Amino acid sequence: MNLDTTTWFFIIAAVILLILLIAGIVMSSNSEGNLVESRLGEYLEESNEGRKGDESSVLTEWVNKRVEKSSRGDKIKQSLARADLQFKVSEYFALVVISITLSALVAGFLGGRSIFSFGIGGVLGGFAPGMYVGNQQKKRLKNFDGQLPDMINLMVNGLRAGYSTMQAMEAISKELPPPISDEFRRVVQEMQLGVPMGRALDNLLRRIPSPDLDFMVTAINVQREVGGNLAEILDTISFTIRERIRIKGEIQVLTSQVRTSAKILSFVPIALALFLWFFNNEYMRGIFDAGRAPGFGALGCGLMLIGIGYFVMMRIADIEV
């Protein structure tokens, strides 16, 4: 087996492992089993006694306990919950390490085994899991916000029919589709376990950081303290939220060209530079002919200008409602 065949063997093996890794992430994120139970303990600050039956290794549990105590681990745990991904913090860190390793190997072999190629692959692999989690958060939050007006209307109808607030929330968990049904099922189960309604709603707001949901939760908490017709209050809130969604949709349409231009103009130069580095390495190495300092300085200036342009264009398109 010659050298070229060996190189391609490692590349193909790394790509297959990366595909299997992505498939595992997707299957895990779409799994329905034990979804509520795996998250309730985290937000109720319960002990891990109910999780002793898990098939996790001793090493995984040991690492998970150490990592979750840090502030970084707490933020990652919150991000995973918001994205509805059934990963422990230690498993997420293991995923990052695997992603960095595989990406560095693929990039290193494609880039002529240069240390810069390994570094580029490692950086891209390190950012990939975080970008995936962030994308899942945005998609889930967008779906939740889109279902919120219908949820409030269903809750208003339930209250007017004589339901209690908890019964109305239970009806929401049964009648509406995910993700809003999953979240209110968690709220109902927390309340059934003895958690006060205010704390259960605060936990919901921590999982779903939506301004519209915050508006609704505040109204419910105020009504519980001072009284009043909750159905009328929520009916008014539902109208307000629908109008906000309509205006946001119009703004999204009007500013879509600016946002698309910002993404394309920022992505194309970086993608082209990476393509040339891996598939025409000698040409790209010419930037370092005058020395590494001028070469890295030029690259740094280019990235800085691209970042400034992207930030300015996105700020122009960012109109608050």
mmCIF file of C-alpha atoms in Angstrom:
data_model
loop_
_atom_site.group_PDB
_atom_site.id
_atom_site.type_symbol
_atom_site.label_atom_id
_atom_site.label_comp_id
_atom_site.label_asym_id
_atom_site.label_seq_id
_atom_site.Cartn_x
_atom_site.Cartn_y
_atom_site.Cartn_z
ATOM 1 C CA MET A 1 0.000 0.000 0.000
ATOM 2 C CA ASN A 2 1.585 3.224 -1.138
ATOM 3 C CA LEU A 3 1.420 6.552 0.601
ATOM 4 C CA ASP A 4 -1.424 8.003 -1.483
ATOM 5 C CA THR A 5 -3.619 4.990 -0.843
ATOM 6 C CA THR A 6 -2.939 5.245 2.882
ATOM 7 C CA THR A 7 -3.880 8.914 2.890
ATOM 8 C CA TRP A 8 -7.165 8.260 1.133
ATOM 9 C CA PHE A 9 -7.882 5.367 3.478
ATOM 10 C CA PHE A 10 -7.600 7.633 6.525
ATOM 11 C CA ILE A 11 -9.662 10.342 4.843
ATOM 12 C CA ILE A 12 -12.481 7.943 3.973
ATOM 13 C CA ALA A 13 -12.398 6.396 7.449
ATOM 14 C CA ALA A 14 -12.568 9.840 9.086
ATOM 15 C CA VAL A 15 -15.461 10.896 6.846
ATOM 16 C CA ILE A 16 -17.394 7.701 7.671
ATOM 17 C CA LEU A 17 -16.845 8.285 11.392
ATOM 18 C CA LEU A 18 -17.996 11.895 11.022
ATOM 19 C CA ILE A 19 -21.169 10.771 9.204
ATOM 20 C CA LEU A 20 -21.885 8.214 11.925
ATOM 21 C CA LEU A 21 -21.317 10.907 14.562
ATOM 22 C CA ILE A 22 -23.800 13.262 12.866
ATOM 23 C CA ALA A 23 -26.329 10.436 12.478
ATOM 24 C CA GLY A 24 -26.005 9.658 16.185
ATOM 25 C CA ILE A 25 -26.632 13.297 17.080
ATOM 26 C CA VAL A 26 -29.744 13.473 14.908
ATOM 27 C CA MET A 27 -31.133 10.208 16.259
ATOM 28 C CA SER A 28 -30.490 11.315 19.817
ATOM 29 C CA SER A 29 -32.101 14.719 19.300
ATOM 30 C CA ASN A 30 -35.210 13.120 17.769
ATOM 31 C CA SER A 31 -35.580 10.436 20.462
ATOM 32 C CA GLU A 32 -38.847 10.599 22.382
ATOM 33 C CA GLY A 33 -38.044 8.135 25.172
ATOM 34 C CA ASN A 34 -37.587 9.480 28.685
ATOM 35 C CA LEU A 35 -37.526 13.049 27.389
ATOM 36 C CA VAL A 36 -39.397 14.618 30.299
ATOM 37 C CA GLU A 37 -37.759 12.530 33.011
ATOM 38 C CA SER A 38 -34.241 13.340 31.833
ATOM 39 C CA ARG A 39 -34.825 17.085 32.162
ATOM 40 C CA LEU A 40 -37.130 17.393 35.164
ATOM 41 C CA GLY A 41 -34.400 16.436 37.617
ATOM 42 C CA GLU A 42 -32.059 19.094 36.262
ATOM 43 C CA TYR A 43 -34.515 21.953 36.806
ATOM 44 C CA LEU A 44 -35.876 20.671 40.088
ATOM 45 C CA GLU A 45 -32.329 20.266 41.443
ATOM 46 C CA GLU A 46 -33.124 16.728 42.484
ATOM 47 C CA SER A 47 -30.497 14.133 43.324
ATOM 48 C CA ASN A 48 -29.307 11.657 40.746
ATOM 49 C CA GLU A 49 -30.814 8.710 42.587
ATOM 50 C CA GLY A 50 -33.409 8.200 39.890
ATOM 51 C CA ARG A 51 -30.680 7.923 37.284
ATOM 52 C CA LYS A 52 -28.713 5.104 38.873
ATOM 53 C CA GLY A 53 -30.269 2.704 36.442
ATOM 54 C CA ASP A 54 -28.689 4.444 33.452
ATOM 55 C CA GLU A 55 -26.180 2.488 31.459
ATOM 56 C CA SER A 56 -23.608 5.254 31.705
ATOM 57 C CA SER A 57 -20.078 4.274 32.545
ATOM 58 C CA VAL A 58 -18.471 5.169 35.844
ATOM 59 C CA LEU A 59 -15.984 7.379 33.995
ATOM 60 C CA THR A 60 -18.798 9.268 32.251
ATOM 61 C CA GLU A 61 -20.597 9.904 35.527
ATOM 62 C CA TRP A 62 -17.382 11.001 37.239
ATOM 63 C CA VAL A 63 -16.509 13.450 34.456
ATOM 64 C CA ASN A 64 -20.093 14.700 34.288
ATOM 65 C CA LYS A 65 -20.168 15.523 38.018
ATOM 66 C CA ARG A 66 -16.883 17.431 37.790
ATOM 67 C CA VAL A 67 -17.817 19.365 34.664
ATOM 68 C CA GLU A 68 -21.339 20.341 35.728
ATOM 69 C CA LYS A 69 -19.973 22.087 38.827
ATOM 70 C CA SER A 70 -18.224 24.701 36.677
ATOM 71 C CA SER A 71 -19.952 27.814 35.322
ATOM 72 C CA ARG A 72 -19.136 26.696 31.795
ATOM 73 C CA GLY A 73 -20.779 23.329 32.433
ATOM 74 C CA ASP A 74 -23.909 25.011 33.775
ATOM 75 C CA LYS A 75 -24.201 27.154 30.636
ATOM 76 C CA ILE A 76 -23.755 24.131 28.375
ATOM 77 C CA LYS A 77 -26.367 22.187 30.337
ATOM 78 C CA GLN A 78 -28.799 25.059 29.900
ATOM 79 C CA SER A 79 -28.034 25.306 26.167
ATOM 80 C CA LEU A 80 -28.601 21.568 25.684
ATOM 81 C CA ALA A 81 -31.927 21.797 27.517
ATOM 82 C CA ARG A 82 -33.024 24.736 25.360
ATOM 83 C CA ALA A 83 -32.090 22.817 22.227
ATOM 84 C CA ASP A 84 -33.899 19.715 23.604
ATOM 85 C CA LEU A 85 -30.834 17.517 23.101
ATOM 86 C CA GLN A 86 -30.508 14.545 25.426
ATOM 87 C CA PHE A 87 -26.804 14.879 26.142
ATOM 88 C CA LYS A 88 -25.017 15.146 29.442
ATOM 89 C CA VAL A 89 -22.394 17.849 29.711
ATOM 90 C CA SER A 90 -19.596 15.270 29.719
ATOM 91 C CA GLU A 91 -21.039 13.664 26.593
ATOM 92 C CA TYR A 92 -21.144 17.045 24.901
ATOM 93 C CA PHE A 93 -17.485 17.661 25.716
ATOM 94 C CA ALA A 94 -16.657 14.194 24.375
ATOM 95 C CA LEU A 95 -18.547 15.101 21.208
ATOM 96 C CA VAL A 96 -16.482 18.290 20.854
ATOM 97 C CA VAL A 97 -13.220 16.354 21.278
ATOM 98 C CA ILE A 98 -14.269 13.769 18.675
ATOM 99 C CA SER A 99 -15.356 16.490 16.265
ATOM 100 C CA ILE A 100 -12.054 18.353 16.669
ATOM 101 C CA THR A 101 -10.039 15.162 16.155
ATOM 102 C CA LEU A 102 -11.898 13.997 13.057
ATOM 103 C CA SER A 103 -11.967 17.453 11.468
ATOM 104 C CA ALA A 104 -8.269 17.974 12.156
ATOM 105 C CA LEU A 105 -7.396 14.607 10.598
ATOM 106 C CA VAL A 106 -9.441 15.222 7.459
ATOM 107 C CA ALA A 107 -8.180 18.780 7.054
ATOM 108 C CA GLY A 108 -4.595 17.749 7.772
ATOM 109 C CA PHE A 109 -4.539 15.067 5.096
ATOM 110 C CA LEU A 110 -6.308 17.301 2.566
ATOM 111 C CA GLY A 111 -3.948 20.183 3.324
ATOM 112 C CA GLY A 112 -0.709 18.312 2.785
ATOM 113 C CA ARG A 113 -0.162 17.410 6.459
ATOM 114 C CA SER A 114 0.595 21.024 7.290
ATOM 115 C CA ILE A 115 0.238 22.047 10.909
ATOM 116 C CA PHE A 116 -1.889 24.977 9.761
ATOM 117 C CA SER A 117 -4.254 22.552 8.009
ATOM 118 C CA PHE A 118 -4.582 20.489 11.169
ATOM 119 C CA GLY A 119 -5.202 23.715 13.101
ATOM 120 C CA ILE A 120 -7.873 24.940 10.675
ATOM 121 C CA GLY A 121 -9.653 21.588 10.850
ATOM 122 C CA GLY A 122 -9.469 21.547 14.631
ATOM 123 C CA VAL A 123 -10.949 25.047 14.911
ATOM 124 C CA LEU A 124 -13.794 24.225 12.519
ATOM 125 C CA GLY A 125 -14.464 20.976 14.373
ATOM 126 C CA GLY A 126 -14.511 22.789 17.698
ATOM 127 C CA PHE A 127 -17.117 25.279 16.508
ATOM 128 C CA ALA A 128 -19.330 22.719 14.732
ATOM 129 C CA PRO A 129 -21.126 21.218 17.807
ATOM 130 C CA GLY A 130 -21.808 24.659 19.266
ATOM 131 C CA MET A 131 -23.202 25.874 15.957
ATOM 132 C CA TYR A 132 -25.455 22.832 15.763
ATOM 133 C CA VAL A 133 -26.760 23.372 19.307
ATOM 134 C CA GLY A 134 -27.328 27.074 18.607
ATOM 135 C CA ASN A 135 -29.198 26.289 15.396
ATOM 136 C CA GLN A 136 -31.418 23.798 17.225
ATOM 137 C CA GLN A 137 -32.163 26.430 19.872
ATOM 138 C CA LYS A 138 -33.195 28.993 17.272
ATOM 139 C CA LYS A 139 -35.411 26.541 15.400
ATOM 140 C CA ARG A 140 -37.116 25.384 18.581
ATOM 141 C CA LEU A 141 -37.637 28.941 19.859
ATOM 142 C CA LYS A 142 -39.073 30.001 16.497
ATOM 143 C CA ASN A 143 -41.505 27.062 16.489
ATOM 144 C CA PHE A 144 -42.498 27.803 20.076
ATOM 145 C CA ASP A 145 -43.152 31.487 19.373
ATOM 146 C CA GLY A 146 -45.244 30.546 16.341
ATOM 147 C CA GLN A 147 -47.441 28.272 18.480
ATOM 148 C CA LEU A 148 -47.754 30.693 21.398
ATOM 149 C CA PRO A 149 -50.863 32.635 20.200
ATOM 150 C CA ASP A 150 -52.796 29.397 19.585
ATOM 151 C CA MET A 151 -51.697 28.124 22.980
ATOM 152 C CA ILE A 152 -52.965 31.268 24.713
ATOM 153 C CA ASN A 153 -56.299 31.059 22.863
ATOM 154 C CA LEU A 154 -56.681 27.434 23.954
ATOM 155 C CA MET A 155 -55.866 28.414 27.512
ATOM 156 C CA VAL A 156 -58.390 31.298 27.412
ATOM 157 C CA ASN A 157 -61.128 28.988 26.134
ATOM 158 C CA GLY A 158 -60.313 26.488 28.867
ATOM 159 C CA LEU A 159 -60.462 29.137 31.591
ATOM 160 C CA ARG A 160 -63.784 30.438 30.285
ATOM 161 C CA ALA A 161 -65.113 26.859 30.286
ATOM 162 C CA GLY A 162 -64.345 26.595 33.993
ATOM 163 C CA TYR A 163 -60.906 24.966 33.941
ATOM 164 C CA SER A 164 -58.307 25.860 36.512
ATOM 165 C CA THR A 165 -54.991 27.223 35.293
ATOM 166 C CA MET A 166 -53.318 23.853 35.787
ATOM 167 C CA GLN A 167 -56.108 22.023 33.942
ATOM 168 C CA ALA A 168 -55.818 24.488 31.069
ATOM 169 C CA MET A 169 -52.065 23.838 30.881
ATOM 170 C CA GLU A 170 -52.702 20.093 30.920
ATOM 171 C CA ALA A 171 -55.100 20.527 27.986
ATOM 172 C CA ILE A 172 -52.364 22.417 26.129
ATOM 173 C CA SER A 173 -49.929 19.536 26.688
ATOM 174 C CA LYS A 174 -52.438 17.114 25.141
ATOM 175 C CA GLU A 175 -53.964 19.139 22.313
ATOM 176 C CA LEU A 176 -51.091 21.080 20.737
ATOM 177 C CA PRO A 177 -48.067 19.703 18.850
ATOM 178 C CA PRO A 178 -44.426 19.852 20.039
ATOM 179 C CA PRO A 179 -42.448 21.762 21.161
ATOM 180 C CA ILE A 180 -45.067 23.693 23.117
ATOM 181 C CA SER A 181 -46.867 20.540 24.267
ATOM 182 C CA ASP A 182 -43.613 19.040 25.572
ATOM 183 C CA GLU A 183 -42.758 22.153 27.550
ATOM 184 C CA PHE A 184 -46.181 22.488 29.179
ATOM 185 C CA ARG A 185 -46.204 18.779 29.951
ATOM 186 C CA ARG A 186 -43.027 19.412 31.930
ATOM 187 C CA VAL A 187 -44.672 22.341 33.700
ATOM 188 C CA VAL A 188 -47.684 20.216 34.657
ATOM 189 C CA GLN A 189 -45.516 17.358 35.900
ATOM 190 C CA GLU A 190 -43.409 19.724 37.988
ATOM 191 C CA MET A 191 -46.575 21.124 39.575
ATOM 192 C CA GLN A 192 -47.863 17.589 40.209
ATOM 193 C CA LEU A 193 -44.607 16.866 42.019
ATOM 194 C CA GLY A 194 -45.321 19.767 44.381
ATOM 195 C CA VAL A 195 -43.425 22.603 42.694
ATOM 196 C CA PRO A 196 -45.212 25.983 43.015
ATOM 197 C CA MET A 197 -46.704 27.311 39.795
ATOM 198 C CA GLY A 198 -44.497 30.407 39.833
ATOM 199 C CA ARG A 199 -41.317 28.347 40.007
ATOM 200 C CA ALA A 200 -42.538 25.907 37.343
ATOM 201 C CA LEU A 201 -43.266 28.813 34.999
ATOM 202 C CA ASP A 202 -39.863 30.338 35.768
ATOM 203 C CA ASN A 203 -38.262 27.018 34.811
ATOM 204 C CA LEU A 204 -40.239 27.093 31.563
ATOM 205 C CA LEU A 205 -39.015 30.602 30.864
ATOM 206 C CA ARG A 206 -35.428 29.531 31.545
ATOM 207 C CA ARG A 207 -35.756 26.733 28.993
ATOM 208 C CA ILE A 208 -37.546 28.958 26.449
ATOM 209 C CA PRO A 209 -36.106 32.518 26.610
ATOM 210 C CA SER A 210 -38.955 34.112 24.658
ATOM 211 C CA PRO A 211 -40.019 37.741 25.310
ATOM 212 C CA ASP A 212 -43.617 36.850 24.409
ATOM 213 C CA LEU A 213 -43.617 33.942 26.859
ATOM 214 C CA ASP A 214 -42.127 36.224 29.518
ATOM 215 C CA PHE A 215 -45.033 38.609 28.932
ATOM 216 C CA MET A 216 -47.556 35.786 29.453
ATOM 217 C CA VAL A 217 -45.803 34.345 32.527
ATOM 218 C CA THR A 218 -45.659 37.795 34.140
ATOM 219 C CA ALA A 219 -49.384 38.263 33.559
ATOM 220 C CA ILE A 220 -50.193 34.889 35.162
ATOM 221 C CA ASN A 221 -47.976 35.592 38.176
ATOM 222 C CA VAL A 222 -49.476 39.059 38.689
ATOM 223 C CA GLN A 223 -53.028 37.693 38.395
ATOM 224 C CA ARG A 224 -52.286 35.023 41.009
ATOM 225 C CA GLU A 225 -51.104 37.698 43.448
ATOM 226 C CA VAL A 226 -53.628 40.514 42.921
ATOM 227 C CA GLY A 227 -56.539 38.702 41.271
ATOM 228 C CA GLY A 228 -58.481 39.634 38.173
ATOM 229 C CA ASN A 229 -59.932 38.005 35.077
ATOM 230 C CA LEU A 230 -57.053 35.946 33.703
ATOM 231 C CA ALA A 231 -58.982 34.964 30.567
ATOM 232 C CA GLU A 232 -59.431 38.597 29.524
ATOM 233 C CA ILE A 233 -55.802 39.422 30.279
ATOM 234 C CA LEU A 234 -54.527 36.491 28.222
ATOM 235 C CA ASP A 235 -56.941 37.329 25.393
ATOM 236 C CA THR A 236 -55.435 40.816 25.184
ATOM 237 C CA ILE A 237 -51.913 39.365 25.335
ATOM 238 C CA SER A 238 -52.764 36.933 22.523
ATOM 239 C CA PHE A 239 -53.855 39.797 20.277
ATOM 240 C CA THR A 240 -50.680 41.726 21.104
ATOM 241 C CA ILE A 241 -48.463 38.728 20.369
ATOM 242 C CA ARG A 242 -50.221 38.053 17.050
ATOM 243 C CA GLU A 243 -49.664 41.643 15.994
ATOM 244 C CA ARG A 244 -46.002 41.454 16.995
ATOM 245 C CA ILE A 245 -45.555 38.260 14.992
ATOM 246 C CA ARG A 246 -47.232 39.864 11.976
ATOM 247 C CA ILE A 247 -45.025 42.961 12.176
ATOM 248 C CA LYS A 248 -41.906 40.822 12.695
ATOM 249 C CA GLY A 249 -42.822 38.831 9.588
ATOM 250 C CA GLU A 250 -43.153 41.997 7.523
ATOM 251 C CA ILE A 251 -39.817 43.280 8.818
ATOM 252 C CA GLN A 252 -38.166 39.932 8.048
ATOM 253 C CA VAL A 253 -39.387 40.163 4.460
ATOM 254 C CA LEU A 254 -38.231 43.767 4.038
ATOM 255 C CA THR A 255 -34.793 43.123 5.532
ATOM 256 C CA SER A 256 -34.211 39.668 4.031
ATOM 257 C CA GLN A 257 -32.096 41.072 1.195
ATOM 258 C CA VAL A 258 -29.739 42.850 3.595
ATOM 259 C CA ARG A 259 -29.353 39.777 5.830
ATOM 260 C CA THR A 260 -28.805 37.452 2.880
ATOM 261 C CA SER A 261 -26.248 39.812 1.365
ATOM 262 C CA ALA A 262 -24.400 40.027 4.679
ATOM 263 C CA LYS A 263 -24.190 36.230 4.982
ATOM 264 C CA ILE A 264 -23.131 35.660 1.377
ATOM 265 C CA LEU A 265 -20.573 38.464 1.275
ATOM 266 C CA SER A 266 -19.054 37.228 4.537
ATOM 267 C CA PHE A 267 -19.129 33.516 3.743
ATOM 268 C CA VAL A 268 -17.827 33.527 0.153
ATOM 269 C CA PRO A 269 -14.322 34.974 0.836
ATOM 270 C CA ILE A 270 -13.746 32.615 3.770
ATOM 271 C CA ALA A 271 -15.045 29.583 1.877
ATOM 272 C CA LEU A 272 -12.924 30.474 -1.167
ATOM 273 C CA ALA A 273 -9.790 30.888 0.959
ATOM 274 C CA LEU A 274 -10.378 27.508 2.634
ATOM 275 C CA PHE A 275 -11.039 25.835 -0.725
ATOM 276 C CA LEU A 276 -7.823 27.207 -2.207
ATOM 277 C CA TRP A 277 -5.836 26.275 0.905
ATOM 278 C CA PHE A 278 -6.867 22.632 0.718
ATOM 279 C CA PHE A 279 -7.016 22.149 -3.065
ATOM 280 C CA ASN A 280 -4.362 24.599 -4.301
ATOM 281 C CA ASN A 281 -2.062 24.846 -1.326
ATOM 282 C CA GLU A 282 0.949 26.155 -3.216
ATOM 283 C CA TYR A 283 -1.017 29.136 -4.493
ATOM 284 C CA MET A 284 -2.234 30.078 -1.018
ATOM 285 C CA ARG A 285 1.214 29.654 0.501
ATOM 286 C CA GLY A 286 2.308 32.570 -1.658
ATOM 287 C CA ILE A 287 0.762 34.923 0.884
ATOM 288 C CA PHE A 288 3.527 33.906 3.301
ATOM 289 C CA ASP A 289 6.388 34.546 0.837
ATOM 290 C CA ALA A 290 7.234 37.827 2.550
ATOM 291 C CA GLY A 291 7.177 36.143 5.957
ATOM 292 C CA ARG A 292 4.668 34.771 8.394
ATOM 293 C CA ALA A 293 4.040 38.086 10.125
ATOM 294 C CA PRO A 294 2.888 39.944 6.970
ATOM 295 C CA GLY A 295 0.897 36.896 5.841
ATOM 296 C CA PHE A 296 -0.968 36.482 9.100
ATOM 297 C CA GLY A 297 -1.376 40.257 9.314
ATOM 298 C CA ALA A 298 -3.080 40.335 5.913
ATOM 299 C CA LEU A 299 -5.325 37.429 6.859
ATOM 300 C CA GLY A 300 -6.180 39.066 10.176
ATOM 301 C CA CYS A 301 -7.058 42.383 8.519
ATOM 302 C CA GLY A 302 -9.219 40.593 5.985
ATOM 303 C CA LEU A 303 -11.115 38.697 8.679
ATOM 304 C CA MET A 304 -11.518 41.867 10.725
ATOM 305 C CA LEU A 305 -12.970 43.794 7.759
ATOM 306 C CA ILE A 306 -15.312 40.909 6.919
ATOM 307 C CA GLY A 307 -16.473 40.799 10.544
ATOM 308 C CA ILE A 308 -17.057 44.552 10.681
ATOM 309 C CA GLY A 309 -19.018 44.474 7.419
ATOM 310 C CA TYR A 310 -21.159 41.571 8.617
ATOM 311 C CA PHE A 311 -21.831 43.238 11.982
ATOM 312 C CA VAL A 312 -22.825 46.568 10.387
ATOM 313 C CA MET A 313 -25.159 44.978 7.816
ATOM 314 C CA MET A 314 -26.846 42.786 10.430
ATOM 315 C CA ARG A 315 -27.297 45.770 12.736
ATOM 316 C CA ILE A 316 -29.018 47.628 9.898
ATOM 317 C CA ALA A 317 -31.413 44.705 9.452
ATOM 318 C CA ASP A 318 -31.984 44.240 13.197
ATOM 319 C CA ILE A 319 -35.184 46.182 13.902
ATOM 320 C CA GLU A 320 -36.747 45.594 17.297
ATOM 321 C CA VAL A 321 -40.508 45.357 17.602
#
